[in-house]
Short mmCIF file of C-alpha atoms and ligand atoms in Angstrom, two decimals:
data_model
loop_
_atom_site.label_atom_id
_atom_site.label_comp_id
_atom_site.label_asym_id
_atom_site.label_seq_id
_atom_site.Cartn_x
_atom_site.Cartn_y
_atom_site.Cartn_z
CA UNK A 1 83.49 90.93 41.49
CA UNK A 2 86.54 92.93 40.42
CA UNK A 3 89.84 91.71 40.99
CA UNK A 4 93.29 93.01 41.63
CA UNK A 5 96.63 90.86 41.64
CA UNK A 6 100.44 92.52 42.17
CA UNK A 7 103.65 90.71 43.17
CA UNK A 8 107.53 91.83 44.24
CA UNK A 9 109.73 90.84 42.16
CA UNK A 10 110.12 87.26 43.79
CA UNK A 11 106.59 87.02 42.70
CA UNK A 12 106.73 88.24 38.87
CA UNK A 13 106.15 84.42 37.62
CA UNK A 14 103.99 83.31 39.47
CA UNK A 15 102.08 86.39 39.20
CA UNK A 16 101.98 86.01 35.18
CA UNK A 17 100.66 82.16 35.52
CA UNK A 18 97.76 83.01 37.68
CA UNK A 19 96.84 85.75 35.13
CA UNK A 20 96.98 83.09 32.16
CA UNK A 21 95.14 80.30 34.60
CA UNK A 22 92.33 82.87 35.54
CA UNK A 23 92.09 84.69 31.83
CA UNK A 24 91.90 80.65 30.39
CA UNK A 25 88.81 79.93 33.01
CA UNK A 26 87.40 83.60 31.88
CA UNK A 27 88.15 85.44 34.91
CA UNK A 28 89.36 89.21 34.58
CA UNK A 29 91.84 90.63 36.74
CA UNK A 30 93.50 93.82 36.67
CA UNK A 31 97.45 93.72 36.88
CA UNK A 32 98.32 96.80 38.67
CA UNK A 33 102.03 95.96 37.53
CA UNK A 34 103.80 98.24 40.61
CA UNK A 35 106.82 96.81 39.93
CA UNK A 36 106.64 97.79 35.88
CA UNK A 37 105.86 101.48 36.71
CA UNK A 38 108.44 102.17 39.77
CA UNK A 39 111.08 99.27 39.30
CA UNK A 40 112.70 100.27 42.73
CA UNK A 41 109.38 99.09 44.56
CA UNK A 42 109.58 96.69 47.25
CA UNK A 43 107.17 94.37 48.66
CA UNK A 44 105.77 97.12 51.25
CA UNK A 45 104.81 99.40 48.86
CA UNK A 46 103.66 97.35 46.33
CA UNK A 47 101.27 95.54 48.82
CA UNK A 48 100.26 99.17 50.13
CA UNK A 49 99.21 100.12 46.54
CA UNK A 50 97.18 97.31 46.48
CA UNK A 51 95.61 97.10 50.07
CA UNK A 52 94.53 100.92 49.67
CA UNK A 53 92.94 100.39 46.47
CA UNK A 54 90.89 97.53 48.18
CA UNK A 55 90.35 100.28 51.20
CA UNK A 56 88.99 102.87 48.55
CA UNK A 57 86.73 99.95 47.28
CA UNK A 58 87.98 100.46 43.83
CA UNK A 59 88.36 96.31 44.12
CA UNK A 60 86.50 93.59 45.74
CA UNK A 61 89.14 91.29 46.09
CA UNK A 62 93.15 90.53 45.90
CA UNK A 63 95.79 88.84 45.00
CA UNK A 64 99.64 89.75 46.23
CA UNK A 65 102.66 87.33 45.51
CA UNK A 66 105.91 88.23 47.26
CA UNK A 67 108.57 85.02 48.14
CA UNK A 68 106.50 84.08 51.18
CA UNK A 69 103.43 85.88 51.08
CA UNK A 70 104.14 87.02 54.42
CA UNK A 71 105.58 90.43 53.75
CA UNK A 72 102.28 91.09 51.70
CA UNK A 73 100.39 89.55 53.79
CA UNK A 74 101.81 91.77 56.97
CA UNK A 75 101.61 95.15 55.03
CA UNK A 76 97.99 94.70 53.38
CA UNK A 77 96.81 94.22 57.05
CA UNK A 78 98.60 97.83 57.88
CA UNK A 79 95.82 99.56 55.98
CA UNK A 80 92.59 99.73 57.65
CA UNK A 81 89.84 97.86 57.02
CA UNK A 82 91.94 95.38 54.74
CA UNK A 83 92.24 91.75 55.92
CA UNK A 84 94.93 89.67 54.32
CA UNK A 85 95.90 85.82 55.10
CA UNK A 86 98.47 84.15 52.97
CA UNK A 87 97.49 80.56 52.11
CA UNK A 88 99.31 77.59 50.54
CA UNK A 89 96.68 75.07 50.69
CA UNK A 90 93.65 74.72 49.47
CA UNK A 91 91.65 74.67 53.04
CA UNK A 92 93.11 77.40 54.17
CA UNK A 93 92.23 79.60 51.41
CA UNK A 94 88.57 78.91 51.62
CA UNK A 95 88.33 79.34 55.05
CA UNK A 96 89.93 82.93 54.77
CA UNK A 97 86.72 83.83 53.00
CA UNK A 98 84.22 81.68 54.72
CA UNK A 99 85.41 82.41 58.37
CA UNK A 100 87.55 85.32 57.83
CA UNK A 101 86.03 87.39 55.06
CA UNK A 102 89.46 88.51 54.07
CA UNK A 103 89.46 90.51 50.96
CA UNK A 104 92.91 89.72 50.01
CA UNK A 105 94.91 86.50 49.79
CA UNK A 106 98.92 86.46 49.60
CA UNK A 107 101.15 83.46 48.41
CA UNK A 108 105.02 82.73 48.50
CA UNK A 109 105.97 82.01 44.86
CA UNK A 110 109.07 80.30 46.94
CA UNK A 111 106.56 78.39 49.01
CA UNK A 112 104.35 76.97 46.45
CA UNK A 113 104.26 75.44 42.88
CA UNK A 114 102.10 76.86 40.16
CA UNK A 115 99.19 74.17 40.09
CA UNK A 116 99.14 74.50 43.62
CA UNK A 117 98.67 77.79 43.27
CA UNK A 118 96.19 77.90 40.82
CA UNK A 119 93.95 75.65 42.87
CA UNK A 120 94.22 78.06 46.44
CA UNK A 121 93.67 81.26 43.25
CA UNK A 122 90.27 78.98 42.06
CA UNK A 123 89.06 77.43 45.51
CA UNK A 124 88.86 81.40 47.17
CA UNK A 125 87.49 82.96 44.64
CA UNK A 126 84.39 80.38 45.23
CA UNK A 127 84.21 80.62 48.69
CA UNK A 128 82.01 83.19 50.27
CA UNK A 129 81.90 84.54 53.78
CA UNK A 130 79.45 81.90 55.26
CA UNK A 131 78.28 84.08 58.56
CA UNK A 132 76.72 82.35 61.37
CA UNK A 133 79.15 81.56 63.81
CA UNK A 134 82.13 83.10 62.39
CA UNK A 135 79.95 86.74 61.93
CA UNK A 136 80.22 88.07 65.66
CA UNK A 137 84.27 86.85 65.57
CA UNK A 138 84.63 89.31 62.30
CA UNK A 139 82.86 91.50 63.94
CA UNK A 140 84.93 91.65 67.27
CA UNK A 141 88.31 91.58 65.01
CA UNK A 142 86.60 94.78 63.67
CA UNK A 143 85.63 96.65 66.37
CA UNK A 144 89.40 95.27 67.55
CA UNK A 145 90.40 96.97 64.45
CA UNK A 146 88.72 100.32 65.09
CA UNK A 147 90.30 100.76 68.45
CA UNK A 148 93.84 100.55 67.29
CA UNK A 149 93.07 102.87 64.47
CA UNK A 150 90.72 105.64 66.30
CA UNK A 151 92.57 104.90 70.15
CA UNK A 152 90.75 107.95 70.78
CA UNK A 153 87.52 107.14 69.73
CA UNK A 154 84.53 105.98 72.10
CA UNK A 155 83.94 102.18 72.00
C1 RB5 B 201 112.27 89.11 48.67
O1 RB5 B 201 112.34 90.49 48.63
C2 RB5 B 201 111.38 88.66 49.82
O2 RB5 B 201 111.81 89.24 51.02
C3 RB5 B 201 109.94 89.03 49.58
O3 RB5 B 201 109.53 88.60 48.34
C4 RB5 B 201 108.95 88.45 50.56
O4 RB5 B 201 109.10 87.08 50.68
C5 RB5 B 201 108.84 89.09 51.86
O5 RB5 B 201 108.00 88.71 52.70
#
């Protein structure tokens, strides 16, 4: 599975101790480091540069930290075909990937403490999309999707 994480700057911390908790259980994850590169970014486009990477497919799965995960969480679902939830509990975050099959998960660095944190980062990235019940939901929020994207397109 190849993983992406990125954060605003209310993020930056928390961002850096989920890359030391992941690299110290052996998990990679690329740092696209937005922030680094264009220092004027903002949480829209650095959750854009993420989401569209996920889009492209050139990642499985991600990881954006803004102050409340929200403003991530709003902008990664503005690119199609990227699902985003933001999670600060441990439930939550697996059921975003076994109901949900979201590809990317947001957090408030504000909202929640680092061990926290780490947990929700450890408990999604076991969880799977589990199907049954919860595939013909995904698949209506797709369809859903498609409409609002192609209006003009033939249901
Ligand atoms: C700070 O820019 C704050 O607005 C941002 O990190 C995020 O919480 C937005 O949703």
């Amino acid at each position: 599975m190849k993983l992406v994480i990125d954060a605003d700057d209310a993020g930056l911390k928390l961002k850096r101790d989920l890359i030391d908790h992941l690299g110290s259980t052996g998990v990679e994850i690329q740092d696209l480091n937005y922030l680094g590169k264009t220092p004027d970014a903002t949480y829209p486009e650095i959750g854009y540069n993420l989401a569209v990477k996920i889009k492209d497919e050139e990642y499985d799965r991600g990881i954006l930290i803004c102050g409340t995960g929200l403003g991530m969480a709003m902008i990664a679902n503005k690119v199609e075909s990227v699902y985003a939830g933001s999670c600060h509990d441990v439930y939550s975050a697996e059921r975003l990937r076994k109901s949900n099959d979201a590809q990317v998960l947001t957090m408030g660095a504000r909202v929640v403490g680092v061990e926290l944190a780490k947990t929700i980062v450890d408990a999604w990235l076991e969880a799977e999309f589990q199907g049954g019940g919860s595939t013909s939901k995904v698949e209506t929020m797709r369809r859903l999707e498609n409409q609002s994207f192609h209006p003009n397109t033939q249901l």
